[in-house]
Amino acid sequence: MPSYTPPLRDMQFVLHELLNISEEFKMLPAHKDVDADTINAVLEEAGKFASQVIAPLNLSGDIEGCTLDKTTHEVKAPAGFKEAYAKYVEGGWAALSCDPEYGGQGLPITLNQCLYEMMNSANQAWTMYPGLSHGAYEALHAHGTPEQKSTYLPKLTSGEWTGTMCLTEPHCGTDLGMLRSKAEPQADGTYKITGQKIFISAGEHDLAANIVHLVLARLPDAPAGSKGISLFIVPKFLPKADGSIGERNTIFCSALEHKMGIHGNATAQIMLDGAVGTLVGQPNKGLNAMFVMMNAARLGVGNQSLGLTEVAYQNAVAYAKDRLQMRALSGPKAPDKPADPIIVHPDVRKMLLTARAYAEAGRAMAIWTALQIDKELSSDDEDERKECADHVALITPIIKAFLTDNAWIATSHCMQVFGGHGFIREWGMEQFVRDSRINMIYEGTNTIQSLDLLGRKILGDNGAKLKKFGKLVQEFVEAEGTNEAMQEFINPLADIGDKLTKLTTELGMKAFGNADEVGAAAVDYLRIAGHLVFAYFWARMAKVALEKQGSGDPFYKAKLATARFYFAKLLPETAGLIRSARAGLAPLMEMEEAHF
Amino acid sequence: MPSYTPPLRDMQFVLHELLNISEEFKMLPAHKDVDADTINAVLEEAGKFASQVIAPLNLSGDIEGCTLDKTTHEVKAPAGFKEAYAKYVEGGWAALSCDPEYGGQGLPITLNQCLYEMMNSANQAWTMYPGLSHGAYEALHAHGTPEQKSTYLPKLTSGEWTGTMCLTEPHCGTDLGMLRSKAEPQADGTYKITGQKIFISAGEHDLAANIVHLVLARLPDAPAGSKGISLFIVPKFLPKADGSIGERNTIFCSALEHKMGIHGNATAQIMLDGAVGTLVGQPNKGLNAMFVMMNAARLGVGNQSLGLTEVAYQNAVAYAKDRLQMRALSGPKAPDKPADPIIVHPDVRKMLLTARAYAEAGRAMAIWTALQIDKELSSDDEDERKECADHVALITPIIKAFLTDNAWIATSHCMQVFGGHGFIREWGMEQFVRDSRINMIYEGTNTIQSLDLLGRKILGDNGAKLKKFGKLVQEFVEAEGTNEAMQEFINPLADIGDKLTKLTTELGMKAFGNADEVGAAAVDYLRIAGHLVFAYFWARMAKVALEKQGSGDPFYKAKLATARFYFAKLLPETAGLIRSARAGLAPLMEMEEAHF
């Protein structure tokens, strides 16, 4: 069974040494007292919860899966999941970064980010139960009526109830404008909702007393397409006036999906048969309200893959140090043993370092982004709030798609390190690969993310958001321009920045002629943009490590070695991606549909 | 459930139009009568067997898996597997390219290649049962005593008995020199073999009356390491003098592995408890004898992934034409429908064309290689035999590693085309991904293949084999030098050829200084070499298609479009790979082992 050690040292490096986070928090009225000791204490406890309570349930949860009782429509999560969830609620983890007005602890999103990274490493399937709730919390916090807020937010904050997002229907996922579920207004101001939803993560389970479904449906007079969709709260049990649980609503789990991975999470088909709901936000503006949740969820999905990359790396390293097989080509490295540990082999190291470089840069990027959200939500300075919002908007599709593609590569590499044993369930490595695969699909496929990045976020505002991020890169490059030791990092960083700028201009011109040029280049483009962000964070991390390497702490030596590996072996991928992106649309459209 | 249509037209294109195979066979005494009609008739029947008999068992076999009776040590394959195998034997498919001396049909390996591609598309797990037998057949045919041959080859040829390869032990897979199983010579000339083997594919099952295990073990006086390993036949049931089945031997399946994929194949742990065996070939030369089987098996594994790439492509195309979702960015393409079929979206096309380009070039490469084997085995001309053997030696690790890495990418892309449905078992796409994953591991991991290519096959003979293949490329480039229409294909082909030559020289120099430089570059190098081979076959296929496009057959238009896609969107990957390979060993070794 795999093991998991919370990467507290590396988180602290990012928080304190790279981002100087306590100083950042001091500027935010809501978080001015969140000092380093508080942060470290929270992370240590969060790490214990992740590694001691939910990590031991990951493999067993995968093997057992969820079970539906077809008569009662009740679902049982795998053994131990319910008890672990009770501990989660008891520990107050659900409330960590929630609004104190509803019982939350009001701590920064940045800390929640670290909590979730660790929970995702420990058990992605389990973590989706509270993860979906947090999304529902955010959508209701932003768009709920005062009554909805007072009814639901305290329960979601405590974790007593969980939440879901009910979007997809059998004939539409990406294209929500086609959805058919109907909402009939009732005399009492509620709605009766009828329809079928599929792929509802955490859609039914025995972890919590009630489930707060957020459901997209159409009002009778709604315009066609995506401008006619409204958002409703449809609770499993209708709350009574005093907030306690009342009557069972007519929203049921009709089947569970058999999936490639995340077996421990109940992916439900949900039937709504005149289920009672209340409207969230404005009629026909449901997608806007849901996008609050979607954006948080997209960051959350990237974070799932960050967690999987880290845990796969840890286990592959342990195996590579332990497994004896063959001698190094350059001669025995452990002559006293029957063979060398496989970590001596260059390609084994390459696979391990790929995962490590992805995990560490992904962590820096994700924590930095969480900090931007905290600043966006809590800064006194409106310009700063706007600037941070722009950074978050730009980075969200990159975190979603780049980190999930990277995890697919990294978990597969880490499994490969185990040779044939990697393919065997009991070692747990193949589960990381299977679990990671869904992250490239849900909450908007990675193709959709790339269109969001290139089409909407970049070309859609004439590159303004990209320029803002580019300014950070430019400032850093200029600041280090005369620092001899930093040249090996800032030269390739400046180079990839220049290339991305040129490519963006070129694609903008092409898209002007034919909008499909965006779709032809977007996936390559997103990956190049991801590398620019990674190169930026690796250069910044290298700077800190260079300054501190004299301390004798091997952490900084390892950080520098990983940075050098990244620039030498991973960043070069962009050379091929740029060529492919520039090759444009024509090679994709020459084939007639009938000839495929 | 996925469907499968045998790609007979494309196979015929490769066989007849690209390779002019009947003319090639006319030069080989053993196959001089194998004309186009015979070939096409065999392929058509093979396609029916694959698509009608075993394809329908693929998904059900994955879901049901194999079951071991722990008291009898007997294994039941999934429902229908045994009956399908009976049809396979009855149809004479096992005998297709076997020696007529033992009841075989003596047809070219090239036809067996096509049969196996189709069976792998239809059902990889099932196909491994006869696939392993064929490997055992080849090892015994090359190294068996006359008595062993007359006892076992007729049964393996008919398919009445199946075979296995028992190599791996818990502590050694790649490093067979460490193996511990022991063989004690007996007075009657037999041996009693004791040990534990793991990961034995098709290791126990109910498809055939007897299983012929080929087992590696050590003689009492054997030298340590890989020079002290001998090969033994250890049948499940000891044959009587008349060839019928006798006493049960003490070789047992003690457990089945729980795996990520190929659930329909029994991956067995095998206990040998003084099991009776006979020596194959010379004492302590077992690895040599086994390598006959290993080389065939490596080509077979590449072929498994070729099959998966093709079937995943077919199903993704059908879905992409059928699934309506969103409008093309450039405006509606199916305005009469509620949304456009997703095949209009450039990135969906990119994913599909990637799989298609990998499948078609992989097929050309694999069939060409099979033809080299036929010529190596049957040509009258010793120089030609040697030349063909060199081609096969060079290409084998490329087929094994490049085609299996490509299938991992392609099956994942094809699954992605299905969006969320791709993650759901009933659609069958995620099974292709899971099944394809083992192919990167077994029969020598892809890292081992890359070391075999760069270290042994290329640097080990000063590039002689590479030069032979390079001569084919050079001749083609020169022949087309003045053909205007071919410039778009031969220019990038010549370019990647030049770059690979330069890189080879550079790596040879580096390896001279430190042998670990080979390991640092080998995986990147193999992928670049794979692209050179693909670029060569794509350019050759484009030439045929250009010549015939006037015929009005859309097949040639599609072939040209796929060729152009390959050069525009896939070959550019080499730009990044070359940079990574040239970055060398240092970035991989800087990190101290303790700091990982």
PDB file of C-alpha atoms in Angstrom, chain B residues 18-123:
ATOM      1  CA  LEU B  18       3.433   0.188 -50.701  1.00  0.00           C
ATOM      2  CA  LEU B  19       5.470  -3.016 -50.409  1.00  0.00           C
ATOM      3  CA  ASN B  20       4.439  -4.877 -53.576  1.00  0.00           C
ATOM      4  CA  ILE B  21       4.466  -7.944 -51.426  1.00  0.00           C
ATOM      5  CA  SER B  22       3.548 -10.625 -53.957  1.00  0.00           C
ATOM      6  CA  GLU B  23       6.657  -9.701 -55.944  1.00  0.00           C
ATOM      7  CA  GLU B  24       8.704  -9.919 -52.749  1.00  0.00           C
ATOM      8  CA  PHE B  25       7.222 -13.334 -51.949  1.00  0.00           C
ATOM      9  CA  LYS B  26       8.016 -14.569 -55.478  1.00  0.00           C
ATOM     10  CA  MET B  27      11.693 -14.129 -54.614  1.00  0.00           C
ATOM     11  CA  LEU B  28      11.344 -16.364 -51.547  1.00  0.00           C
ATOM     12  CA  PRO B  29      11.195 -20.072 -52.420  1.00  0.00           C
ATOM     13  CA  ALA B  30       9.063 -20.891 -49.404  1.00  0.00           C
ATOM     14  CA  HIS B  31       6.416 -18.312 -50.275  1.00  0.00           C
ATOM     15  CA  LYS B  32       6.635 -17.992 -54.049  1.00  0.00           C
ATOM     16  CA  ASP B  33       3.022 -19.085 -54.504  1.00  0.00           C
ATOM     17  CA  VAL B  34       1.535 -16.692 -51.975  1.00  0.00           C
ATOM     18  CA  ASP B  35      -0.241 -14.338 -54.330  1.00  0.00           C
ATOM     19  CA  ALA B  36      -2.462 -11.335 -53.691  1.00  0.00           C
ATOM     20  CA  ASP B  37      -5.675 -13.351 -53.811  1.00  0.00           C
ATOM     21  CA  THR B  38      -4.411 -15.776 -51.197  1.00  0.00           C
ATOM     22  CA  ILE B  39      -3.278 -12.917 -48.983  1.00  0.00           C
ATOM     23  CA  ASN B  40      -6.547 -11.055 -49.264  1.00  0.00           C
ATOM     24  CA  ALA B  41      -8.604 -14.158 -48.645  1.00  0.00           C
ATOM     25  CA  VAL B  42      -6.627 -14.991 -45.502  1.00  0.00           C
ATOM     26  CA  LEU B  43      -6.923 -11.430 -44.201  1.00  0.00           C
ATOM     27  CA  GLU B  44     -10.634 -11.336 -44.824  1.00  0.00           C
ATOM     28  CA  GLU B  45     -11.211 -14.522 -42.851  1.00  0.00           C
ATOM     29  CA  ALA B  46      -8.837 -13.371 -40.123  1.00  0.00           C
ATOM     30  CA  GLY B  47     -10.788 -10.135 -39.890  1.00  0.00           C
ATOM     31  CA  LYS B  48     -14.030 -12.056 -39.484  1.00  0.00           C
ATOM     32  CA  PHE B  49     -12.582 -14.156 -36.694  1.00  0.00           C
ATOM     33  CA  ALA B  50     -11.270 -11.077 -34.893  1.00  0.00           C
ATOM     34  CA  SER B  51     -14.340  -8.893 -35.269  1.00  0.00           C
ATOM     35  CA  GLN B  52     -17.039 -11.543 -34.925  1.00  0.00           C
ATOM     36  CA  VAL B  53     -15.621 -14.080 -32.489  1.00  0.00           C
ATOM     37  CA  ILE B  54     -13.294 -12.324 -30.040  1.00  0.00           C
ATOM     38  CA  ALA B  55     -14.193  -8.624 -30.235  1.00  0.00           C
ATOM     39  CA  PRO B  56     -17.596  -9.246 -28.602  1.00  0.00           C
ATOM     40  CA  LEU B  57     -15.780 -10.808 -25.588  1.00  0.00           C
ATOM     41  CA  ASN B  58     -13.458  -7.916 -24.909  1.00  0.00           C
ATOM     42  CA  LEU B  59     -15.540  -5.764 -22.571  1.00  0.00           C
ATOM     43  CA  SER B  60     -17.211  -8.712 -20.838  1.00  0.00           C
ATOM     44  CA  GLY B  61     -13.811 -10.335 -20.343  1.00  0.00           C
ATOM     45  CA  ASP B  62     -12.514  -7.156 -18.747  1.00  0.00           C
ATOM     46  CA  ILE B  63     -15.440  -6.966 -16.346  1.00  0.00           C
ATOM     47  CA  GLU B  64     -15.468 -10.647 -15.404  1.00  0.00           C
ATOM     48  CA  GLY B  65     -11.729 -11.329 -15.283  1.00  0.00           C
ATOM     49  CA  CYS B  66     -10.196 -14.722 -14.492  1.00  0.00           C
ATOM     50  CA  THR B  67     -10.905 -16.840 -11.453  1.00  0.00           C
ATOM     51  CA  LEU B  68      -8.627 -19.224  -9.597  1.00  0.00           C
ATOM     52  CA  ASP B  69      -9.871 -22.218  -7.689  1.00  0.00           C
ATOM     53  CA  LYS B  70      -7.381 -22.266  -4.833  1.00  0.00           C
ATOM     54  CA  THR B  71      -7.848 -25.959  -4.107  1.00  0.00           C
ATOM     55  CA  THR B  72      -7.468 -27.337  -7.620  1.00  0.00           C
ATOM     56  CA  HIS B  73      -5.161 -24.519  -8.796  1.00  0.00           C
ATOM     57  CA  GLU B  74      -7.270 -24.365 -11.941  1.00  0.00           C
ATOM     58  CA  VAL B  75      -8.113 -21.061 -13.583  1.00  0.00           C
ATOM     59  CA  LYS B  76     -11.236 -20.217 -15.519  1.00  0.00           C
ATOM     60  CA  ALA B  77     -10.892 -17.572 -18.210  1.00  0.00           C
ATOM     61  CA  PRO B  78     -13.893 -15.246 -18.702  1.00  0.00           C
ATOM     62  CA  ALA B  79     -17.059 -16.597 -20.271  1.00  0.00           C
ATOM     63  CA  GLY B  80     -16.725 -17.329 -23.973  1.00  0.00           C
ATOM     64  CA  PHE B  81     -12.919 -17.319 -24.061  1.00  0.00           C
ATOM     65  CA  LYS B  82     -12.653 -21.102 -24.171  1.00  0.00           C
ATOM     66  CA  GLU B  83     -15.238 -21.437 -26.953  1.00  0.00           C
ATOM     67  CA  ALA B  84     -13.548 -18.684 -28.962  1.00  0.00           C
ATOM     68  CA  TYR B  85     -10.241 -20.481 -28.571  1.00  0.00           C
ATOM     69  CA  ALA B  86     -11.789 -23.706 -29.871  1.00  0.00           C
ATOM     70  CA  LYS B  87     -12.871 -21.795 -32.972  1.00  0.00           C
ATOM     71  CA  TYR B  88      -9.373 -20.398 -33.335  1.00  0.00           C
ATOM     72  CA  VAL B  89      -7.903 -23.906 -33.283  1.00  0.00           C
ATOM     73  CA  GLU B  90     -10.601 -25.240 -35.558  1.00  0.00           C
ATOM     74  CA  GLY B  91      -9.950 -22.418 -38.046  1.00  0.00           C
ATOM     75  CA  GLY B  92      -6.278 -23.383 -38.157  1.00  0.00           C
ATOM     76  CA  TRP B  93      -5.186 -19.894 -37.136  1.00  0.00           C
ATOM     77  CA  ALA B  94      -2.542 -21.148 -34.706  1.00  0.00           C
ATOM     78  CA  ALA B  95      -0.836 -22.964 -37.576  1.00  0.00           C
ATOM     79  CA  LEU B  96      -0.855 -20.040 -40.004  1.00  0.00           C
ATOM     80  CA  SER B  97       2.857 -19.327 -40.222  1.00  0.00           C
ATOM     81  CA  CYS B  98       4.156 -22.479 -38.536  1.00  0.00           C
ATOM     82  CA  ASP B  99       6.480 -25.000 -40.091  1.00  0.00           C
ATOM     83  CA  PRO B 100       4.669 -27.539 -42.327  1.00  0.00           C
ATOM     84  CA  GLU B 101       6.946 -30.207 -40.855  1.00  0.00           C
ATOM     85  CA  TYR B 102       4.924 -29.938 -37.668  1.00  0.00           C
ATOM     86  CA  GLY B 103       1.558 -29.399 -39.250  1.00  0.00           C
ATOM     87  CA  GLY B 104       1.842 -25.694 -39.971  1.00  0.00           C
ATOM     88  CA  GLN B 105       0.532 -23.914 -43.032  1.00  0.00           C
ATOM     89  CA  GLY B 106       3.898 -22.332 -43.709  1.00  0.00           C
ATOM     90  CA  LEU B 107       2.475 -18.964 -44.688  1.00  0.00           C
ATOM     91  CA  PRO B 108       4.616 -15.851 -44.286  1.00  0.00           C
ATOM     92  CA  ILE B 109       5.098 -14.166 -40.899  1.00  0.00           C
ATOM     93  CA  THR B 110       3.763 -11.076 -42.647  1.00  0.00           C
ATOM     94  CA  LEU B 111       0.293 -12.598 -42.707  1.00  0.00           C
ATOM     95  CA  ASN B 112       0.563 -13.633 -39.086  1.00  0.00           C
ATOM     96  CA  GLN B 113       1.432 -10.009 -38.323  1.00  0.00           C
ATOM     97  CA  CYS B 114      -1.835  -8.851 -39.888  1.00  0.00           C
ATOM     98  CA  LEU B 115      -3.826 -11.582 -38.138  1.00  0.00           C
ATOM     99  CA  TYR B 116      -2.378 -10.541 -34.804  1.00  0.00           C
ATOM    100  CA  GLU B 117      -2.934  -6.824 -35.354  1.00  0.00           C
ATOM    101  CA  MET B 118      -6.619  -7.561 -35.856  1.00  0.00           C
ATOM    102  CA  MET B 119      -6.866  -9.939 -32.910  1.00  0.00           C
ATOM    103  CA  ASN B 120      -5.164  -7.357 -30.706  1.00  0.00           C
ATOM    104  CA  SER B 121      -7.642  -4.702 -31.789  1.00  0.00           C
ATOM    105  CA  ALA B 122     -10.450  -7.065 -31.016  1.00  0.00           C
ATOM    106  CA  ASN B 123      -9.274  -8.429 -27.686  1.00  0.00           C
TER     107      ASN B 123
END
